[in-house]
Structure formats: C-alpha cells, structure tokens
PDB file of C-alpha atoms and ligand atoms in Angstrom:
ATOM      1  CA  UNK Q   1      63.191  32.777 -23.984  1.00 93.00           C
ATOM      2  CA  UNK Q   2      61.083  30.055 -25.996  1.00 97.00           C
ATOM      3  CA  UNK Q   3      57.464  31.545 -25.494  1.00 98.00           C
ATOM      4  CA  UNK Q   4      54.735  28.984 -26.215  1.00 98.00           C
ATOM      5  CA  UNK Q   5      50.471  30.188 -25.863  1.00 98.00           C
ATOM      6  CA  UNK Q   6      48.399  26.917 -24.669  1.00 99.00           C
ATOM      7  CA  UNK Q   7      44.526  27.554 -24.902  1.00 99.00           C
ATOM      8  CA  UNK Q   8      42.498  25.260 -22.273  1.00 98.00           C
ATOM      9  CA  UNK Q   9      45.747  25.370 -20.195  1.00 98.00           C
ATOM     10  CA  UNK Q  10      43.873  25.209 -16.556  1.00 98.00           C
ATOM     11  CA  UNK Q  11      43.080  21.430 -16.408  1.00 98.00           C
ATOM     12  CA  UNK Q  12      44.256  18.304 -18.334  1.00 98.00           C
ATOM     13  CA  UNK Q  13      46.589  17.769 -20.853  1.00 98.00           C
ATOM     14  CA  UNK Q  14      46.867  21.446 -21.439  1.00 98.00           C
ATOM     15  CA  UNK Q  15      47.788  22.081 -17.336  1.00 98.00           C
ATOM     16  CA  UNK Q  16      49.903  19.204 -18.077  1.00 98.00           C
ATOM     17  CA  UNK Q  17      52.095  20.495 -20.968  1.00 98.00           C
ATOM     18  CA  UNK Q  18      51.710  23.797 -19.275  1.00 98.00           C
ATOM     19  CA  UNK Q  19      53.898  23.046 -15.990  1.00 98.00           C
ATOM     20  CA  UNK Q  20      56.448  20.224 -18.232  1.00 97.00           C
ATOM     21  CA  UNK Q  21      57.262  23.367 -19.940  1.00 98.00           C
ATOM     22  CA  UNK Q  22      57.176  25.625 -17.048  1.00 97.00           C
ATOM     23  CA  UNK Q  23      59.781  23.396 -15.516  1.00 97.00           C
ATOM     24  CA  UNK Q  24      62.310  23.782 -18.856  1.00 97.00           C
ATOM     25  CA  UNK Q  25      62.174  27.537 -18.486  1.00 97.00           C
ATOM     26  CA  UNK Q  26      59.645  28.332 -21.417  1.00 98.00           C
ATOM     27  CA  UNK Q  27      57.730  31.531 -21.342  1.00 98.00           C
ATOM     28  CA  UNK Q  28      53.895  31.046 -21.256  1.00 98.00           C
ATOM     29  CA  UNK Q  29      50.536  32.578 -22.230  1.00 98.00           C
ATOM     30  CA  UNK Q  30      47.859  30.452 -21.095  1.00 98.00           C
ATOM     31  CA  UNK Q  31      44.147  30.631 -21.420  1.00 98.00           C
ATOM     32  CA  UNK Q  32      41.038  29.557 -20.346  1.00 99.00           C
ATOM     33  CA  UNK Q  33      37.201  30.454 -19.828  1.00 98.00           C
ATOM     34  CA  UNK Q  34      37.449  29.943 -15.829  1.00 98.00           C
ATOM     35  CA  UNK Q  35      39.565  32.987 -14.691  1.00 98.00           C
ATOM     36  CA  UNK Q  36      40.020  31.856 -11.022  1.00 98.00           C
ATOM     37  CA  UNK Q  37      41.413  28.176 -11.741  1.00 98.00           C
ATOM     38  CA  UNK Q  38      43.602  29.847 -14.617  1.00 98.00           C
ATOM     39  CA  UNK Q  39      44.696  32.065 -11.820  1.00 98.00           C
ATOM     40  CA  UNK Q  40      45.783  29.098  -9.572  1.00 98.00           C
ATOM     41  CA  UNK Q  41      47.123  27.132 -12.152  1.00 98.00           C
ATOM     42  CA  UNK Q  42      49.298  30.095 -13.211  1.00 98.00           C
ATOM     43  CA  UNK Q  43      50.484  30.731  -9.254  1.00 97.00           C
ATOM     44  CA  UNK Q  44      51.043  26.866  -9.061  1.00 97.00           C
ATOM     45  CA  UNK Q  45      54.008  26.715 -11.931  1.00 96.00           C
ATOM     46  CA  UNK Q  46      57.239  26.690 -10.983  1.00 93.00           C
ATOM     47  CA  UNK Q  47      57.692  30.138 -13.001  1.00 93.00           C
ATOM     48  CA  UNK Q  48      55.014  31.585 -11.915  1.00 92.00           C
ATOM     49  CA  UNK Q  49      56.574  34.967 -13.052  1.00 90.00           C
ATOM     50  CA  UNK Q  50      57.441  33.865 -16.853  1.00 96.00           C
ATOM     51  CA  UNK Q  51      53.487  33.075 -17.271  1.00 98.00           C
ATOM     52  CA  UNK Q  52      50.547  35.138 -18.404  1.00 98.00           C
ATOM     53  CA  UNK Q  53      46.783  34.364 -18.431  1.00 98.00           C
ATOM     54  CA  UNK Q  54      43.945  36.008 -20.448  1.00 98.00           C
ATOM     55  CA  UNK Q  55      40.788  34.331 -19.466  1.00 98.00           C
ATOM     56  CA  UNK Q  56      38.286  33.853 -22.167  1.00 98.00           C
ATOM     57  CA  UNK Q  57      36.640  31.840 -24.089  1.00 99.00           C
ATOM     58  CA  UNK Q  58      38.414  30.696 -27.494  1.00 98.00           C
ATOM     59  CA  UNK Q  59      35.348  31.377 -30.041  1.00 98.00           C
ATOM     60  CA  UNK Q  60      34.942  35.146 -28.585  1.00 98.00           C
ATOM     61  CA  UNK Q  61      36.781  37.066 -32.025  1.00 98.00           C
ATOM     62  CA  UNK Q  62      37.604  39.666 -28.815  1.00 98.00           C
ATOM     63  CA  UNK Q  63      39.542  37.293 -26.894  1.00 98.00           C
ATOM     64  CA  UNK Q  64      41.236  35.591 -29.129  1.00 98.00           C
ATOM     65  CA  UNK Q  65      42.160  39.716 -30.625  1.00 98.00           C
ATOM     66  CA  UNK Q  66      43.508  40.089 -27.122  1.00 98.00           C
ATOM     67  CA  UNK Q  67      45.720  37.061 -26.962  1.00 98.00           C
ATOM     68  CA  UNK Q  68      47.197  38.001 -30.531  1.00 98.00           C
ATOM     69  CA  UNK Q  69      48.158  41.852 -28.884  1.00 98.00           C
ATOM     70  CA  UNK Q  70      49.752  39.730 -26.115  1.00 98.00           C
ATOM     71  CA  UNK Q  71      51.587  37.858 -28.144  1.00 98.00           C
ATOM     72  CA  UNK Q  72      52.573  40.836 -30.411  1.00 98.00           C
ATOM     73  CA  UNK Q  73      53.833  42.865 -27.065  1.00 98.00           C
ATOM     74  CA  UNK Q  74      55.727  39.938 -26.195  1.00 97.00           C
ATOM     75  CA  UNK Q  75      57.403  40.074 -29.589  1.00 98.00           C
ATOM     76  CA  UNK Q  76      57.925  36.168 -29.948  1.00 98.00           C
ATOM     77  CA  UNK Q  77      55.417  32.579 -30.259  1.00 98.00           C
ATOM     78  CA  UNK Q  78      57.976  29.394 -30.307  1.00 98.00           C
ATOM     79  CA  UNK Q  79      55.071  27.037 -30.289  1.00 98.00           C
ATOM     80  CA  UNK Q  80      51.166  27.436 -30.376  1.00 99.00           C
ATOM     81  CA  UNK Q  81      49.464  24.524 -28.624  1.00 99.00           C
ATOM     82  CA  UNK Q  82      45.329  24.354 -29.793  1.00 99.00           C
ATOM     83  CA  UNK Q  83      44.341  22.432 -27.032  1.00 99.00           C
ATOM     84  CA  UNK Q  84      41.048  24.023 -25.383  1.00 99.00           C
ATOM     85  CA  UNK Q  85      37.692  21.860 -26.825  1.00 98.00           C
ATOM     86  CA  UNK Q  86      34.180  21.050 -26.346  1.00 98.00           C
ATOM     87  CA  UNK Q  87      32.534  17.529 -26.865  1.00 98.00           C
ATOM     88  CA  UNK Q  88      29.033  19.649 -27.254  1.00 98.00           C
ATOM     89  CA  UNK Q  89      26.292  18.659 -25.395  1.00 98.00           C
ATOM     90  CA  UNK Q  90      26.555  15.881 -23.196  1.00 98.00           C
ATOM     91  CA  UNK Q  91      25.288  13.208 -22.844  1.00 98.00           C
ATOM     92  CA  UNK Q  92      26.865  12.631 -26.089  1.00 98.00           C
ATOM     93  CA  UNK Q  93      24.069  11.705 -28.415  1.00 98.00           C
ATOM     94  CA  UNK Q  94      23.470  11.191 -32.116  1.00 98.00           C
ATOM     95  CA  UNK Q  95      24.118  13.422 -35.000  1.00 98.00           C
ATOM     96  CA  UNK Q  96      20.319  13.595 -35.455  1.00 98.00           C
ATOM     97  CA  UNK Q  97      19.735  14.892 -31.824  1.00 98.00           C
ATOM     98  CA  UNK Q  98      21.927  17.762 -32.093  1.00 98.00           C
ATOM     99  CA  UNK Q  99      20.839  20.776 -33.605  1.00 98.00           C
ATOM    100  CA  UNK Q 100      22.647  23.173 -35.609  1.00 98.00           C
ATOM    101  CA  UNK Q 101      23.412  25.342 -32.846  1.00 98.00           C
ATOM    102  CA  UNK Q 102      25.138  22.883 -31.314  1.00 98.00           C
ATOM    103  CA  UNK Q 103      26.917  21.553 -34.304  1.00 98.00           C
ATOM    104  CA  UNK Q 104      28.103  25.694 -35.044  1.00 98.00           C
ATOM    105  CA  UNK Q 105      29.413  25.947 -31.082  1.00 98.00           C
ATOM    106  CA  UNK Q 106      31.400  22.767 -31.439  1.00 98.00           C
ATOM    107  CA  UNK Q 107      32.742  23.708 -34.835  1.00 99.00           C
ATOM    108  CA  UNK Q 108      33.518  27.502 -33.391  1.00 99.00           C
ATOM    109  CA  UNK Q 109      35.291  26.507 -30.295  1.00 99.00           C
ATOM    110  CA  UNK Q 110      37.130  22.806 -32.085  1.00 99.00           C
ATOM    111  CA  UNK Q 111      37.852  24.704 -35.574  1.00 99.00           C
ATOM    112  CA  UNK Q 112      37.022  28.159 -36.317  1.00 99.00           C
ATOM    113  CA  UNK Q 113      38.696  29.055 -33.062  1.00 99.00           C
ATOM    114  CA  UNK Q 114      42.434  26.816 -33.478  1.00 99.00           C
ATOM    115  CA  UNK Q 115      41.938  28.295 -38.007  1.00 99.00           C
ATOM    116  CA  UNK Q 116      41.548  31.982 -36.831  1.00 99.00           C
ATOM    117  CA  UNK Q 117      44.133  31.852 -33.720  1.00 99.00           C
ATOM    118  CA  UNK Q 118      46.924  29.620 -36.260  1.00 99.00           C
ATOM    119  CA  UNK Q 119      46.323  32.124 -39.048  1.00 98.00           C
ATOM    120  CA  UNK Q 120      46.621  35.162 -36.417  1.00 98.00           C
ATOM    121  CA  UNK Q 121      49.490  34.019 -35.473  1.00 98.00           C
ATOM    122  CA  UNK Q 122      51.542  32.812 -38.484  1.00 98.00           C
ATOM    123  CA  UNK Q 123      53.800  35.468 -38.450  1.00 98.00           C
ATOM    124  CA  UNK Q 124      55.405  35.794 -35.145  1.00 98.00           C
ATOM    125  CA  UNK Q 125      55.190  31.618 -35.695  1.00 98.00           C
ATOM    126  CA  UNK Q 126      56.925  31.815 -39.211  1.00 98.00           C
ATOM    127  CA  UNK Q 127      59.917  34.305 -37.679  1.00 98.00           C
ATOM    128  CA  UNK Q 128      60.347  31.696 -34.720  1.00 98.00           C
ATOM    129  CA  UNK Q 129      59.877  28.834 -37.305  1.00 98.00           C
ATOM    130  CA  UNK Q 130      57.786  27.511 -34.866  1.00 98.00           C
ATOM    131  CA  UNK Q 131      55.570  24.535 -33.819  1.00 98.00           C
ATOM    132  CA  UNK Q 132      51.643  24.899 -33.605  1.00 98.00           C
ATOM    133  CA  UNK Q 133      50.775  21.174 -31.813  1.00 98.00           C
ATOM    134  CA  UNK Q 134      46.644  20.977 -32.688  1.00 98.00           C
ATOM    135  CA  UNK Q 135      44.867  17.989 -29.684  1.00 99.00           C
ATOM    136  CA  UNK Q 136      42.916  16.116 -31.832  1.00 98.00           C
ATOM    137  CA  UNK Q 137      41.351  12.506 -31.089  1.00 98.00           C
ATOM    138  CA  UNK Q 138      40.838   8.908 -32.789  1.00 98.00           C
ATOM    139  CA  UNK Q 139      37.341  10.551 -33.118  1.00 98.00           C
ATOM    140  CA  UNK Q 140      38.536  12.788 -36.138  1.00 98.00           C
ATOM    141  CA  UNK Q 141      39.343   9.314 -37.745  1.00 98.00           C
ATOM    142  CA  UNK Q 142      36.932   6.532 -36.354  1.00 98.00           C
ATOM    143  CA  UNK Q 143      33.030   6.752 -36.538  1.00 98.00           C
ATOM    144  CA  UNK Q 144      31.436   5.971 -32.987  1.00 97.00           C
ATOM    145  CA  UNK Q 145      27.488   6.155 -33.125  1.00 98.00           C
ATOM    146  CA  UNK Q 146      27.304   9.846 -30.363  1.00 98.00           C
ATOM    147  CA  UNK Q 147      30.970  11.306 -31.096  1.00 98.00           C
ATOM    148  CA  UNK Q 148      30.284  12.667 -34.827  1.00 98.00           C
ATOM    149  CA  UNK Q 149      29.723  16.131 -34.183  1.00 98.00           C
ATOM    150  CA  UNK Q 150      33.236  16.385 -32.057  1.00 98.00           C
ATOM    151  CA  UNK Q 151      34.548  13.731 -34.441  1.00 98.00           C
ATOM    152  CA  UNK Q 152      33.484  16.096 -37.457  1.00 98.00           C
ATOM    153  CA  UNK Q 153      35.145  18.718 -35.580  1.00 99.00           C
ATOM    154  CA  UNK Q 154      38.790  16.907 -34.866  1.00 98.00           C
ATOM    155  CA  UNK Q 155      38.461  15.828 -38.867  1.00 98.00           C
ATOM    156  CA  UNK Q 156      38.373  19.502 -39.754  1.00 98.00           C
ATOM    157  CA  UNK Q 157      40.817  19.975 -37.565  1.00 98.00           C
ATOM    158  CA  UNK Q 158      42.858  18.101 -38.886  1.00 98.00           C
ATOM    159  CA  UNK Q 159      42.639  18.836 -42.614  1.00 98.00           C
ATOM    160  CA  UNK Q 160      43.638  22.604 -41.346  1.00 98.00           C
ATOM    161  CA  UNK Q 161      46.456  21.468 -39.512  1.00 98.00           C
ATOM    162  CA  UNK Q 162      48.042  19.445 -41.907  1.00 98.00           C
ATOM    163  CA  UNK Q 163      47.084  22.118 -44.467  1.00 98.00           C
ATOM    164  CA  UNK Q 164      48.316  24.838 -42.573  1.00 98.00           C
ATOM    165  CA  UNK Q 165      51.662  22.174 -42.566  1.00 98.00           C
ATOM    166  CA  UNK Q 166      51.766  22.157 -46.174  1.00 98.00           C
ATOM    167  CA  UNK Q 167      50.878  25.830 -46.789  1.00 98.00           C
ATOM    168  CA  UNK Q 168      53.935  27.011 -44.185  1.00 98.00           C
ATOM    169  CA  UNK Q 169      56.986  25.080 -44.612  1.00 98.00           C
ATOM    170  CA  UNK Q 170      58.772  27.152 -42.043  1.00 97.00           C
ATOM    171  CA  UNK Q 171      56.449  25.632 -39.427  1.00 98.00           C
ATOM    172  CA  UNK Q 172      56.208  22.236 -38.031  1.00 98.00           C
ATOM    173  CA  UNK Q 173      52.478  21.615 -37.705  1.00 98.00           C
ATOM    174  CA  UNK Q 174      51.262  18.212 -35.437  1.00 98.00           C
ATOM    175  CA  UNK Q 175      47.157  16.923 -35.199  1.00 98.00           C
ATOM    176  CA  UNK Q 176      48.077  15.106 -31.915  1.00 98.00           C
ATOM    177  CA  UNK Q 177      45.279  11.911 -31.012  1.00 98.00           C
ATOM    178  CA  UNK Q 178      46.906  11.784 -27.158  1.00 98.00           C
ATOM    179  CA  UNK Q 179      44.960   8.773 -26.817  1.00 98.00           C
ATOM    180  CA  UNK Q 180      42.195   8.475 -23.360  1.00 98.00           C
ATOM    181  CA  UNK Q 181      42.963  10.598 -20.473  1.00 98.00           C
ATOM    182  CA  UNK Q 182      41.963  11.010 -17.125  1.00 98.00           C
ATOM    183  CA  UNK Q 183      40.218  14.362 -17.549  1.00 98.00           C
ATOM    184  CA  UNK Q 184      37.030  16.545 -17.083  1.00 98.00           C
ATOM    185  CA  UNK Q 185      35.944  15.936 -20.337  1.00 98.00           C
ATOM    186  CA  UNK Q 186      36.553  12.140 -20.254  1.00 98.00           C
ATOM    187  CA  UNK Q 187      34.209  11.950 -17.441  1.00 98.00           C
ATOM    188  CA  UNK Q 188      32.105  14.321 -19.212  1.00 98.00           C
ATOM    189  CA  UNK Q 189      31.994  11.955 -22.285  1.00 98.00           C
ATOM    190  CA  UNK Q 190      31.409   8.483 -19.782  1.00 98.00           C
ATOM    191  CA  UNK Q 191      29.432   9.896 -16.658  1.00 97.00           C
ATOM    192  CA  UNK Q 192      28.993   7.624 -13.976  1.00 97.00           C
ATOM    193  CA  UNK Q 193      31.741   5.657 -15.460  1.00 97.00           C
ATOM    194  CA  UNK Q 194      34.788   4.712 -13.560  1.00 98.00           C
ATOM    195  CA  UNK Q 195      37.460   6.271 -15.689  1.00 98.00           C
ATOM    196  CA  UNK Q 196      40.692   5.679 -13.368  1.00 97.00           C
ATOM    197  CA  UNK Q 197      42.018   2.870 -15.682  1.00 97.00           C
ATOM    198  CA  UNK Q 198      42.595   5.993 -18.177  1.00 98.00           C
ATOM    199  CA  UNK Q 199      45.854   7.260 -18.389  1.00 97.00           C
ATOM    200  CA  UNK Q 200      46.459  10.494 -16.555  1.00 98.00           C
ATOM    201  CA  UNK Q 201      47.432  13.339 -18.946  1.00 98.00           C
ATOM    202  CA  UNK Q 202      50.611  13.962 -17.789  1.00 97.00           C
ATOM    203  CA  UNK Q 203      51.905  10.659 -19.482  1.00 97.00           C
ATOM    204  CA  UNK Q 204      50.754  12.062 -23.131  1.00 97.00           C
ATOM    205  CA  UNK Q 205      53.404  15.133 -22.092  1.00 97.00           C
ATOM    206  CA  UNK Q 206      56.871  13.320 -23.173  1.00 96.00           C
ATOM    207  CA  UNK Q 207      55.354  12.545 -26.685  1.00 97.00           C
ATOM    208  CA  UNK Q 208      53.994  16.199 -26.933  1.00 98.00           C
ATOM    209  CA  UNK Q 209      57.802  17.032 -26.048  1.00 97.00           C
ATOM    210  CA  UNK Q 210      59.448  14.711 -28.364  1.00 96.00           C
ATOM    211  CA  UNK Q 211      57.329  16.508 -31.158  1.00 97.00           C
ATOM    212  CA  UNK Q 212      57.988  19.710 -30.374  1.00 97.00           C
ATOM    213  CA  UNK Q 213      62.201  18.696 -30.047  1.00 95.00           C
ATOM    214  CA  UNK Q 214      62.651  16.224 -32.731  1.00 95.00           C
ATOM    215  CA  UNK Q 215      60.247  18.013 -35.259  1.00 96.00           C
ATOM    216  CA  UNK Q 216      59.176  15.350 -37.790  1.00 96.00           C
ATOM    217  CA  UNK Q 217      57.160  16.070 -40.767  1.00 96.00           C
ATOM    218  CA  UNK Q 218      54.288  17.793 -40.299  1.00 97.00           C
ATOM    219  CA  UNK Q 219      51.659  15.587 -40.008  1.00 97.00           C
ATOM    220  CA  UNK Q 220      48.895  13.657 -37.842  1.00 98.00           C
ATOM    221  CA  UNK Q 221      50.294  11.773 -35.086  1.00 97.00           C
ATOM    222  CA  UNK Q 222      49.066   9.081 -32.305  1.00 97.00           C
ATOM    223  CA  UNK Q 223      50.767   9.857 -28.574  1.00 97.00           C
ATOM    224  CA  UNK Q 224      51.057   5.834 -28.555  1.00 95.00           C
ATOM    225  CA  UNK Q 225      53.179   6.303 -31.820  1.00 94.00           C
ATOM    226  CA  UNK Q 226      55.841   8.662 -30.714  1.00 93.00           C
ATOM    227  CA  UNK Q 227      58.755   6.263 -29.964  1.00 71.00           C
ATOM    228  CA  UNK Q 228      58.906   5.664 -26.248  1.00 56.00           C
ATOM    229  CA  UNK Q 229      57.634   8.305 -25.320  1.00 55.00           C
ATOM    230  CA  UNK Q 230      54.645   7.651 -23.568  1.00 48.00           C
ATOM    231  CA  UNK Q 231      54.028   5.897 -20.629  1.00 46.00           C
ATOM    232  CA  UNK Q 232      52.274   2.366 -21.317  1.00 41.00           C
ATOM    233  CA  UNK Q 233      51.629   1.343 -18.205  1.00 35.00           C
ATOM    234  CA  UNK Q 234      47.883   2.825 -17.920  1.00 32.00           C
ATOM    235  CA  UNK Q 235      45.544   3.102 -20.056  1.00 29.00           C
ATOM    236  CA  UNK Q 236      46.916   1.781 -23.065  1.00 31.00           C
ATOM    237  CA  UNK Q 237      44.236  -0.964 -24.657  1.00 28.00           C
ATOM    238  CA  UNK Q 238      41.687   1.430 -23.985  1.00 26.00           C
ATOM    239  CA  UNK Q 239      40.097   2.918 -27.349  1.00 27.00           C
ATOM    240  CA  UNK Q 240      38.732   6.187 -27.993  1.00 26.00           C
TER     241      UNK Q 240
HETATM  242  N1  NAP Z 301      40.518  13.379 -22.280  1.00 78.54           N
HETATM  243  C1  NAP Z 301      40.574  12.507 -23.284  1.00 78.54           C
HETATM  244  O1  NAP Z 301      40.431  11.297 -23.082  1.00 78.54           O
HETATM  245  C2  NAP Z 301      40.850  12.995 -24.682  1.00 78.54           C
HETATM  246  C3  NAP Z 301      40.909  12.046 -25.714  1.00 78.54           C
HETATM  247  C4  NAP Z 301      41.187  12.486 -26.998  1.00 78.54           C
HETATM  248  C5  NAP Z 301      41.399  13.830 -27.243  1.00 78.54           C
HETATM  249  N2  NAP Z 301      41.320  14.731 -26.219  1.00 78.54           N
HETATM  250  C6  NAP Z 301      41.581  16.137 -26.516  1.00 78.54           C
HETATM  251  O2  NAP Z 301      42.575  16.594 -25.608  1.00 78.54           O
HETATM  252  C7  NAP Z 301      42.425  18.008 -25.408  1.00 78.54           C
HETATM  253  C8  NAP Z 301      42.454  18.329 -23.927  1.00 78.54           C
HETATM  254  O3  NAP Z 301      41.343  17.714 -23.317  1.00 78.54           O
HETATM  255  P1  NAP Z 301      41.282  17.401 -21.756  1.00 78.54           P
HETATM  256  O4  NAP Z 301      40.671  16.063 -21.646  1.00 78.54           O
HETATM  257  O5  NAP Z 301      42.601  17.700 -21.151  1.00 78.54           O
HETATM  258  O6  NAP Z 301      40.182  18.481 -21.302  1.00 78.54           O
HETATM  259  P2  NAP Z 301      39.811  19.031 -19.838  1.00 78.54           P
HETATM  260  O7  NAP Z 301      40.564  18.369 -18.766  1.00 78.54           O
HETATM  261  O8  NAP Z 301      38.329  19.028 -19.786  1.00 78.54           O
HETATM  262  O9  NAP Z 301      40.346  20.555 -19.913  1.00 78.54           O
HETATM  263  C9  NAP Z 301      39.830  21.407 -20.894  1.00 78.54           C
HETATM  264  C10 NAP Z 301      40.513  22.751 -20.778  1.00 78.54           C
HETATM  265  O10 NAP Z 301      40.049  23.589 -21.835  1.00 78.54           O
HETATM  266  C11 NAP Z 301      39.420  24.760 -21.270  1.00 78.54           C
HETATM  267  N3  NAP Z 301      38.348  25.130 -22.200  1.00 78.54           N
HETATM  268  C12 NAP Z 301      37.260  24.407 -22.534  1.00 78.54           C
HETATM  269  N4  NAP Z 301      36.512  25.082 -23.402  1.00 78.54           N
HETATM  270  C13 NAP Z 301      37.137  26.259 -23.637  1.00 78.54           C
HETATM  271  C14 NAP Z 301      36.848  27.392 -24.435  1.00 78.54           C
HETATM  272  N5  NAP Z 301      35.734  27.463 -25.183  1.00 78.54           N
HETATM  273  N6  NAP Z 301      37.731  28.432 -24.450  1.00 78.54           N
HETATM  274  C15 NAP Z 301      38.847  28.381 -23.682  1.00 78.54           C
HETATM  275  N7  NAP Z 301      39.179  27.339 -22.899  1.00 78.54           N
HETATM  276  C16 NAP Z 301      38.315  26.289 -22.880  1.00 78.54           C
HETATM  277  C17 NAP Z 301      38.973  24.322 -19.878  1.00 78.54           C
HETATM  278  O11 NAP Z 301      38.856  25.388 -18.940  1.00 78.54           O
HETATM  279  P3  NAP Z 301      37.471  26.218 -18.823  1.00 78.54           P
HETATM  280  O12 NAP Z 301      36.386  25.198 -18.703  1.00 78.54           O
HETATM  281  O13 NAP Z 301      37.652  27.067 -17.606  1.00 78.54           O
HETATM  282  O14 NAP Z 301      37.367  27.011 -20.063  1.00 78.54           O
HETATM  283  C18 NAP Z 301      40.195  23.468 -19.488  1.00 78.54           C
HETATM  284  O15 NAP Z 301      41.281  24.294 -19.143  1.00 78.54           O
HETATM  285  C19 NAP Z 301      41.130  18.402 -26.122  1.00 78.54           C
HETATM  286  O16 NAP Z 301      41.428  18.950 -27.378  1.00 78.54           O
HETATM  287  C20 NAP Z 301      40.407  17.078 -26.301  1.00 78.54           C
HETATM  288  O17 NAP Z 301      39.531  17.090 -27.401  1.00 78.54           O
HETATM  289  C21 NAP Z 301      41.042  14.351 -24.941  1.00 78.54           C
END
C-alpha cells in the first residue's frame, strides 16, 4: 500500500491532500501539534483505519525521532509531504522588528524541521523511489516589506529541496508555491481581512496529485503552473 507522512495534516492544504489521498487508498501518517483536531481529522477520512497520527510539534528532535520509528515499523514512505509552517509572529512585521528568536523558530519549524525529517527519511524514500512534495510560497521568491523572515525561510527551503533533488536522483523532489488559500494562516497573515475570494485549499490538491503521478523533474513549481490542474475559478489574480 503507497504510504505517504504529511506534517501539518489537521487543517488546510495538508487536511486537504490528506483525505484526496485517503480516498485513493494510500496509507497515512499524519501529524500535527493539536492532538484532538489531528484526532478528528484522522476519524473523519474515509480510511480511517489505514491512518496514523503522532501529535507533535515538527522542530521537537523527539517527535520528529518518533515519526521516523513509525515510519521504520511500517517498513515503507511512497511520498513525504513537508507541509506544517509558521509565518512567525503575527502581525507580520519587518525584518528589523523580529528578533532572533523569532527568526531561529521560523527557520526550525520552515527548514531545519522539513532538512532533518527529508534526510531521516531518505532511505525508506530512496527504496520506494519516492516523492518528498516541500509547500513553499511566492514569498521564497518575491520580497514583500513584513514576509522576509517566512520568505527567508521558503528560500531555504527551497535551495534544500531542489538540492536534496539533485543530491538523490532516485527521488522526485517538488518546492510547491500552491498559490493563496483559504486557511488559518492566511487569515493569520491578513486579520480582519475578508479572505473568502481566496481559493480554498482543496483546489491546490489536483496539481499536488499531478506531481506526485506524472513526476517531472525535480524542481520548484507554481500550483497555477501544473497543466490544468487547478481550479481557476477562485482566487486566481490574487498575489502572494
Ligand atoms: N494559505 C496560504 O495562502 C498559503 C500560501 C502560500 C504557501 N502556503 C503554505 O502552505 C502550507 C500549508 O499552509 P495552510 O495555509 O494550509 O496552513 P493552516 O491551514 O494554518 O494549517 C497548518 C497546519 O500545520 C500544523 N502546524 C503548524 N505548525 C506546526 C508545527 N510546528 N508542527 C507540526 N504541525 C504544525 C497545524 O496544526 P497545529 O496548529 O495543531 O500544529 C495545521 O495542521 C504551509 O507550508 C504554508 O507556508 C500557504
């Protein structure tokens, strides 16, 4: 059974690709920090038997140890999706109003956290000759005055995917921008903002999907780019 590990898999785009694959009888391990929404989101698939959650948060070394044993018991990874992230504090605000406590727990849960659970897991990825599908954002690439510590974060991200790409030709390895979606963090990022013009995550899941099936080059990829794939009805002239 294809066995695929999403991290922030209890809301948003992770939830999303979560219950798509669910539905086309992959096996999961999902994680998150909230154990009792995991828990839901886990009895809500439509396996709920072919899915496992470890609550925890991403840049706890421990966790992430406990997620590789899981994965090692289970004796096959098909795909790892880095999806879990943190904007940092928000408001958003400028690079010179964060301090470099904030800038470390952005760049532990958005980088050291995806590096150490990719490198973990090259192995049982390599024997699968697998997919590891890194969420990125438009922030890695474009410079918006309040987004450069996350933006710094998807760059770096980036780099190590595609790196990780070049380093593992076995693997297929995707930095996915999936574009604005109607999430927590959205709102989080524009508070007080009316963000139902957004387009809801599930639409980014068919380009996910068409990665993960066609397997391109590895490489950096825009949702919006994957040939028909995603649904351009909502959201699509919004930026960022
Ligand atoms: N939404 C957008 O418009 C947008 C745009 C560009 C890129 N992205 C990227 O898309 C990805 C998904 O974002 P989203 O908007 O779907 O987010 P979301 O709806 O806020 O969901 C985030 C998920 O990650 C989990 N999470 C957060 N921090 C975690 C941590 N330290 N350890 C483990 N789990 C953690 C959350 O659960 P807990 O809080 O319980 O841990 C939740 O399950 C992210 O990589 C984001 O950067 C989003």
């Amino acid at each position: 059974m294809p066995t695929a590990l999403i991290t922030g898999a209890s809301a948003g785009l992770g939830r999303a690709l979560a219950t798509e694959l669910a539905t086309l009888g992959w096996r999961l391990v999902l994680t998150a920090r909230g154990a009792e929404r995991l828990e839901q989101v886990a009895a809500d698939m439509p396996t709920p038997a072919s899915v496992t959650t470890i609550a925890g948060d991403v840049a706890d070394p421990e966790h992430r140890a406990l997620i590789v044993r899981r994965i090692d018991q289970l004796g096959r990874l098909d795909l790892l999706v880095n999806n879990a992230s943190t904007l940092g504090p928000t408001p958003l605000r400028p690079l010179a109003a964060l301090s470099p406590t904030d800038m470390s727990t952005v760049l532990a849960v958005n980088v050291i956290a995806p590096f150490a659970l990719t490198a973990a897991l090259l192995p049982a990825l390599t024997a699968a000759r697998g997919v590891v599908l890194d969420i990125s954002s438009d922030a890695a690439v474009e410079h918006y005055p309040d987004w450069g510590g996350y933006g710094a974060s998807k760059a770096a991200l980036d780099h190590l995917t595609l790196t990780f790409g070049a380093e593992n030709l076995d693997l297929a390895c995707y930095a996915v921008d999936p574009g604005d979606m109607q999430t927590g963090m959205q709102q989080a990022a524009f508070p007080g903002e009316d963000i139902s013009d957004r387009r809801l995550p599930s639409a980014v899941v068919p380009a996910l999907l068409e990665l993960i099936t066609s397997r391109p080059p590895s490489g950096r990829y825009r949702a919006d780019d994957v040939t028909g794939a995603v649904d351009r009805g909502i959201g699509a002239a919004v930026t960022a």
